[in-house]
PDB file of C-alpha atoms in Angstrom:
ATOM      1  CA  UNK A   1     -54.429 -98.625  29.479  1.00 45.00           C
ATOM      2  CA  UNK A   2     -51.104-100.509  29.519  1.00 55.00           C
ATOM      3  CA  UNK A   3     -47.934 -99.713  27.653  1.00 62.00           C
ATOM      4  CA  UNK A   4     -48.095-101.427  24.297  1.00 82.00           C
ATOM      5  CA  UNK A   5     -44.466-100.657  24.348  1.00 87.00           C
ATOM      6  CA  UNK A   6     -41.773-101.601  26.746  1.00 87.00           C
ATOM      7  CA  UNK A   7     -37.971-102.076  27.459  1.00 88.00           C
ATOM      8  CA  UNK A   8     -38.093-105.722  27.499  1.00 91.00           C
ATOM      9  CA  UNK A   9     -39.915-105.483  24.499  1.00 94.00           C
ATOM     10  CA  UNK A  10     -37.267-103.606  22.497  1.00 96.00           C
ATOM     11  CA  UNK A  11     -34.660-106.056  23.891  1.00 96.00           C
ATOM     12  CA  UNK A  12     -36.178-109.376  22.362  1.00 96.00           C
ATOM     13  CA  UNK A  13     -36.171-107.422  19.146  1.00 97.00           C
ATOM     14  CA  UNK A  14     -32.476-106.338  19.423  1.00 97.00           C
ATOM     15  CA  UNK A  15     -32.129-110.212  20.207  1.00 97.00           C
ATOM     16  CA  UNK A  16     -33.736-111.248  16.858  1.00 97.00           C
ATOM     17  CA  UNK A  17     -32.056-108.814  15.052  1.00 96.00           C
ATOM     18  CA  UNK A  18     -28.234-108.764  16.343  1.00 96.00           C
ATOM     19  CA  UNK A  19     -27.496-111.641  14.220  1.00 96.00           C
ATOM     20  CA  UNK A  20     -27.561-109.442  11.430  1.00 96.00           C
ATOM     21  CA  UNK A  21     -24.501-107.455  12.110  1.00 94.00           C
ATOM     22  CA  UNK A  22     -21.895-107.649   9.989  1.00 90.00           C
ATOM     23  CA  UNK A  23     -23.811-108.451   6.838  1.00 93.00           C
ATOM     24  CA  UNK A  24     -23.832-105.013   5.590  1.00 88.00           C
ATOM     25  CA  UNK A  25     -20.971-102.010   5.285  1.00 87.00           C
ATOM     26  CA  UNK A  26     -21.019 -98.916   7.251  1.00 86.00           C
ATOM     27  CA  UNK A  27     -21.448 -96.154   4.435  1.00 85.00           C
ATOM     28  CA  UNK A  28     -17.621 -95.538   4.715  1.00 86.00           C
ATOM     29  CA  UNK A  29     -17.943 -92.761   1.741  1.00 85.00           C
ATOM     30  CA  UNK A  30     -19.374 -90.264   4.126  1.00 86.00           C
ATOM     31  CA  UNK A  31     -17.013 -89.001   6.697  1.00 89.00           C
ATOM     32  CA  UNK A  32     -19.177 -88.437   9.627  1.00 88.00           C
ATOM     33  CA  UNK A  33     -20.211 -92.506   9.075  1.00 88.00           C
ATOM     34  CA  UNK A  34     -16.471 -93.629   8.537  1.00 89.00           C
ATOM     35  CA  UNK A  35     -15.169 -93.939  11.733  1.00 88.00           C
ATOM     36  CA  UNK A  36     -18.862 -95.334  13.143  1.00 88.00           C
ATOM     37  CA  UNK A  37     -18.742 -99.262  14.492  1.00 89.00           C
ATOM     38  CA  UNK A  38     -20.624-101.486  12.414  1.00 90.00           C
ATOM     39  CA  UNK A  39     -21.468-103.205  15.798  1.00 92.00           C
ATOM     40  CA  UNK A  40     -23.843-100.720  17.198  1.00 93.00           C
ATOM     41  CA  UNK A  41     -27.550-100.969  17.333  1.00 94.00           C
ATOM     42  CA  UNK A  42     -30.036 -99.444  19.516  1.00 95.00           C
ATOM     43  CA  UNK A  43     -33.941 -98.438  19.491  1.00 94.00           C
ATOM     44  CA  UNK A  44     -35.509 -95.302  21.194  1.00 93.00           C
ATOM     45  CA  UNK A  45     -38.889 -94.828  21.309  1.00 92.00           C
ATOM     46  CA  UNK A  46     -40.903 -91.799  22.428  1.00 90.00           C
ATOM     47  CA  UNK A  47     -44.525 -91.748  22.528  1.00 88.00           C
ATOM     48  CA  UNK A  48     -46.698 -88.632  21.424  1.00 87.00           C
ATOM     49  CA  UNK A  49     -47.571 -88.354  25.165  1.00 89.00           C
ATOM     50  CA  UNK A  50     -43.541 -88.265  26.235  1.00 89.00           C
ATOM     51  CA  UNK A  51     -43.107 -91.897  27.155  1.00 91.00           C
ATOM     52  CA  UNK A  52     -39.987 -92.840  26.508  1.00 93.00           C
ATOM     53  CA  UNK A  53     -38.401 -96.309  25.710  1.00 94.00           C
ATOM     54  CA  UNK A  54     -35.285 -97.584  24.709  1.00 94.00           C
ATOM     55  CA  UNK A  55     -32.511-101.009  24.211  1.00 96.00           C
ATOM     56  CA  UNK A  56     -29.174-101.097  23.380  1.00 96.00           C
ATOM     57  CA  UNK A  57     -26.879 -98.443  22.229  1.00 96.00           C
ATOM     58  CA  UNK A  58     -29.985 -96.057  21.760  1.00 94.00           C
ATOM     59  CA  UNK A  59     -27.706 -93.328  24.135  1.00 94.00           C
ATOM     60  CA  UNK A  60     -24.980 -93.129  21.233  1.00 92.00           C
ATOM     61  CA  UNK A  61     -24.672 -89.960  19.787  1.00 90.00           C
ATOM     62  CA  UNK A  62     -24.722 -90.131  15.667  1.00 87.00           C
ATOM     63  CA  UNK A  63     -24.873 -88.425  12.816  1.00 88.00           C
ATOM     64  CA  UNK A  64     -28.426 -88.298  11.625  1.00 87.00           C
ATOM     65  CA  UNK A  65     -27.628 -88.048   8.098  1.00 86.00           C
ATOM     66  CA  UNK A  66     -31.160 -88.233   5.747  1.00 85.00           C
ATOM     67  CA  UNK A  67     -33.086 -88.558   9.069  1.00 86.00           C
ATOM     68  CA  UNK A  68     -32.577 -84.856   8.546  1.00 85.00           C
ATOM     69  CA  UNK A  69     -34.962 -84.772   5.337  1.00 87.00           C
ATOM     70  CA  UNK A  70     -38.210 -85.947   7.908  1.00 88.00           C
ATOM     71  CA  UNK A  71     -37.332 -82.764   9.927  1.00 86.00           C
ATOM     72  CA  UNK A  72     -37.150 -81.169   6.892  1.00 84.00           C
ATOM     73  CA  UNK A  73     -40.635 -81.860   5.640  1.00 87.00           C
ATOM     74  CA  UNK A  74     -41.867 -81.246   9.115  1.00 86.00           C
ATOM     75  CA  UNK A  75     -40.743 -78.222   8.680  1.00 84.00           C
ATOM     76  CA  UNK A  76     -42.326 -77.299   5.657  1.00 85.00           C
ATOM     77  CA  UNK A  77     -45.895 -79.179   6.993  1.00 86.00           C
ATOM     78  CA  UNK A  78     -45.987 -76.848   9.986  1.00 86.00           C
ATOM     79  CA  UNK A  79     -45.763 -73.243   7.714  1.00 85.00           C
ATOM     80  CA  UNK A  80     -47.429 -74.285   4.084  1.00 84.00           C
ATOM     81  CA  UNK A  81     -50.288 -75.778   2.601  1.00 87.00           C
ATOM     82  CA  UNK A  82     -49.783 -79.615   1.741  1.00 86.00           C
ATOM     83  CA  UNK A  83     -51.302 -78.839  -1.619  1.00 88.00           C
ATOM     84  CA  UNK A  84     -48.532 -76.078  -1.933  1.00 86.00           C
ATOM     85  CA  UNK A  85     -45.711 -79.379  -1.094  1.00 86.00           C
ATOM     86  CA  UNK A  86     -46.344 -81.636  -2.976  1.00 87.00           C
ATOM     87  CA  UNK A  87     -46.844 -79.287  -5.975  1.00 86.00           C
ATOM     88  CA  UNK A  88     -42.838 -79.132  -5.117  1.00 84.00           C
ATOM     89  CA  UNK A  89     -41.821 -82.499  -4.420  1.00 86.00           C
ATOM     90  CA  UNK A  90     -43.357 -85.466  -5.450  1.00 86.00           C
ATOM     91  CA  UNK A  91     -45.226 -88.628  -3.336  1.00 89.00           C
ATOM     92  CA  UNK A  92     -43.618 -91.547  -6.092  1.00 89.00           C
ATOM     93  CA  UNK A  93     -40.932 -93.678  -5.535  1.00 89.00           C
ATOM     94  CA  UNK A  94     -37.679 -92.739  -7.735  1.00 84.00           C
ATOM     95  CA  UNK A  95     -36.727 -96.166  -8.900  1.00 85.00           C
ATOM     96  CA  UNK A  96     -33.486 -94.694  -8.654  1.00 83.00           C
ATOM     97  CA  UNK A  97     -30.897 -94.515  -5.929  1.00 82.00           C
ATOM     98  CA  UNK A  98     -31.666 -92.106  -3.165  1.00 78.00           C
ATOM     99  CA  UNK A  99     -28.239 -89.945  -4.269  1.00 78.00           C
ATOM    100  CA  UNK A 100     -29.234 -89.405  -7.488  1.00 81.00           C
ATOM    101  CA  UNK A 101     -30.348 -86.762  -9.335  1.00 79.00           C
ATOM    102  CA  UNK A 102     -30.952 -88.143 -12.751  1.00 80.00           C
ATOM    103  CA  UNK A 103     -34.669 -88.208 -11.548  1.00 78.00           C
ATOM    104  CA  UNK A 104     -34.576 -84.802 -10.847  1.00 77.00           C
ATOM    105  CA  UNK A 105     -32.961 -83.975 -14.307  1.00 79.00           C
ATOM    106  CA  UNK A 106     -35.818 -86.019 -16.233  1.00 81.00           C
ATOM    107  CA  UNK A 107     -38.740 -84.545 -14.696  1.00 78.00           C
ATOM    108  CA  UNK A 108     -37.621 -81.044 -14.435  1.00 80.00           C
ATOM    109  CA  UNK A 109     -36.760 -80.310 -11.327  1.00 79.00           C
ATOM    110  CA  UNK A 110     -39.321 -82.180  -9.465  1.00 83.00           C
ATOM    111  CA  UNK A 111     -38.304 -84.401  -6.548  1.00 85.00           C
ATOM    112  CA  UNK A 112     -40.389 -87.457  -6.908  1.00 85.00           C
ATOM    113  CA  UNK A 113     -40.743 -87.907  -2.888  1.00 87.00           C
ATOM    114  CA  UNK A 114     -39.254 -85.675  -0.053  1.00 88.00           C
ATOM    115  CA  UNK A 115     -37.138 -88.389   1.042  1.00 88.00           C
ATOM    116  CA  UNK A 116     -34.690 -88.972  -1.662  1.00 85.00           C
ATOM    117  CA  UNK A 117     -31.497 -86.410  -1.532  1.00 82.00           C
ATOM    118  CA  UNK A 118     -32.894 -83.980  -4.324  1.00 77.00           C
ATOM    119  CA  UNK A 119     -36.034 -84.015  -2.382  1.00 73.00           C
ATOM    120  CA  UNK A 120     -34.591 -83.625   0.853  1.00 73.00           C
ATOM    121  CA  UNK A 121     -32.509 -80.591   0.013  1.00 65.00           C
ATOM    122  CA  UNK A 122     -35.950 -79.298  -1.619  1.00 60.00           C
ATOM    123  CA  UNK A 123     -38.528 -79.500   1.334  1.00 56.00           C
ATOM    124  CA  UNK A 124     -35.696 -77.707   3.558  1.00 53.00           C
ATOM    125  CA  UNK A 125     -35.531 -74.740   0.542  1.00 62.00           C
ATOM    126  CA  UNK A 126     -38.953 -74.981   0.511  1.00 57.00           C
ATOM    127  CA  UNK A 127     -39.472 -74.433   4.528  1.00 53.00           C
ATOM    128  CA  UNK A 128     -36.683 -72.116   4.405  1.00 51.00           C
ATOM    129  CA  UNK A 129     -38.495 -69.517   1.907  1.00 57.00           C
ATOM    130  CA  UNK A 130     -40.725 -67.913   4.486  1.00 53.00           C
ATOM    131  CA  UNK A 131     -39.679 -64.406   5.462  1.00 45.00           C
ATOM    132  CA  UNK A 132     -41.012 -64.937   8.947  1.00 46.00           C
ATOM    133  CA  UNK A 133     -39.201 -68.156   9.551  1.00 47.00           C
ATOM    134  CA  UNK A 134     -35.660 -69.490   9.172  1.00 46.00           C
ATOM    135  CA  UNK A 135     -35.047 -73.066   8.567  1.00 46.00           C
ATOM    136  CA  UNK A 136     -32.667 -73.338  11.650  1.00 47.00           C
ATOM    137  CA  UNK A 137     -35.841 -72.049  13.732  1.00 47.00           C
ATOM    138  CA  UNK A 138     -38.340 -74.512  12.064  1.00 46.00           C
ATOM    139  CA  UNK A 139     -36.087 -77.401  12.926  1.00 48.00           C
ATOM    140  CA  UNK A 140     -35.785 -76.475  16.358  1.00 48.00           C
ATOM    141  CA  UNK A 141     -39.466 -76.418  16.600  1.00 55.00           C
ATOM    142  CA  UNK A 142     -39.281 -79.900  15.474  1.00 56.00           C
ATOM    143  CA  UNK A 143     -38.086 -81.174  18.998  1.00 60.00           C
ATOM    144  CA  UNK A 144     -40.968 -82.359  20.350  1.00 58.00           C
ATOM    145  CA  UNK A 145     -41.265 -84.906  17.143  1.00 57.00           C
ATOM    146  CA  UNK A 146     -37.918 -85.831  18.176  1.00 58.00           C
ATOM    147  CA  UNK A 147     -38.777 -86.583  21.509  1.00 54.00           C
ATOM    148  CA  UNK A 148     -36.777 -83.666  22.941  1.00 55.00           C
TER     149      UNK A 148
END
């Protein structure tokens, strides 16, 4: 079967998309994101069978920032029951901003959706709770999701 994805493929859509740079702001409140060009943009792909695609500045080292709170409920998929997560943290949308915890004040200490900063920091307290398991080791097991 061929490749549905492909280099040339990711280029036409950095193409279509370059245009764009410039019309936001690099989040200049966080430090690790400060000193980051506004100009970069790249795509990696990897494939669940280890293909591996990429355009652009995709070789750039960055700070991953709330990519971290996927890992994070990775993390907690691989050692608990779903049924045990999202009795934790919510599925819903916030209607908030993703940095705030007003949410999280209102409904008691529920993160509506593992994605959002309270519910971030809550699926990696959650994974971390296991007496077996660290957090640090669960995230390392999450390299093959990352492609590593």
């Amino acid at each position: 079967m061929a490749a549905v994805i492909h280099n040339e493929m990711l280029d036409e859509i950095l193409a279509q998309v370059r245009p764009l740079i410039g019309k936001g702001k690099v989040a200049d409140y966080i430090p690790a994101l400060a000193s980051v060009s506004g100009n970069k943009l790249g795509i990696a792909i990897c494939t669940i069978d280890g293909q591996r695609y990429q355009a652009g500045d995709a070789t750039e080292r960055f700070s991953i920032q709330s990519i971290s709170k996927v890992l994070s409920l990775v993390a907690a998929m691989r050692q608990y029951e779903e049924e045990e997560i999202w009795q934790r943290v919510g599925k819903d949308p916030s209607g908030q901003p993703f940095n705030s915890l007003l949410q999280l004040e209102i409904e008691q200490g529920k993160p509506r959706n593992p994605f959002i900063n309270a519910g971030g920091a809550g699926g990696l307290r959650y994974a971390a709770k296991s007496p077996q398991r660290t957090a640090s080791a669960d995230a390392g097991d999450c390299s093959p999701a990352l492609g590593r």
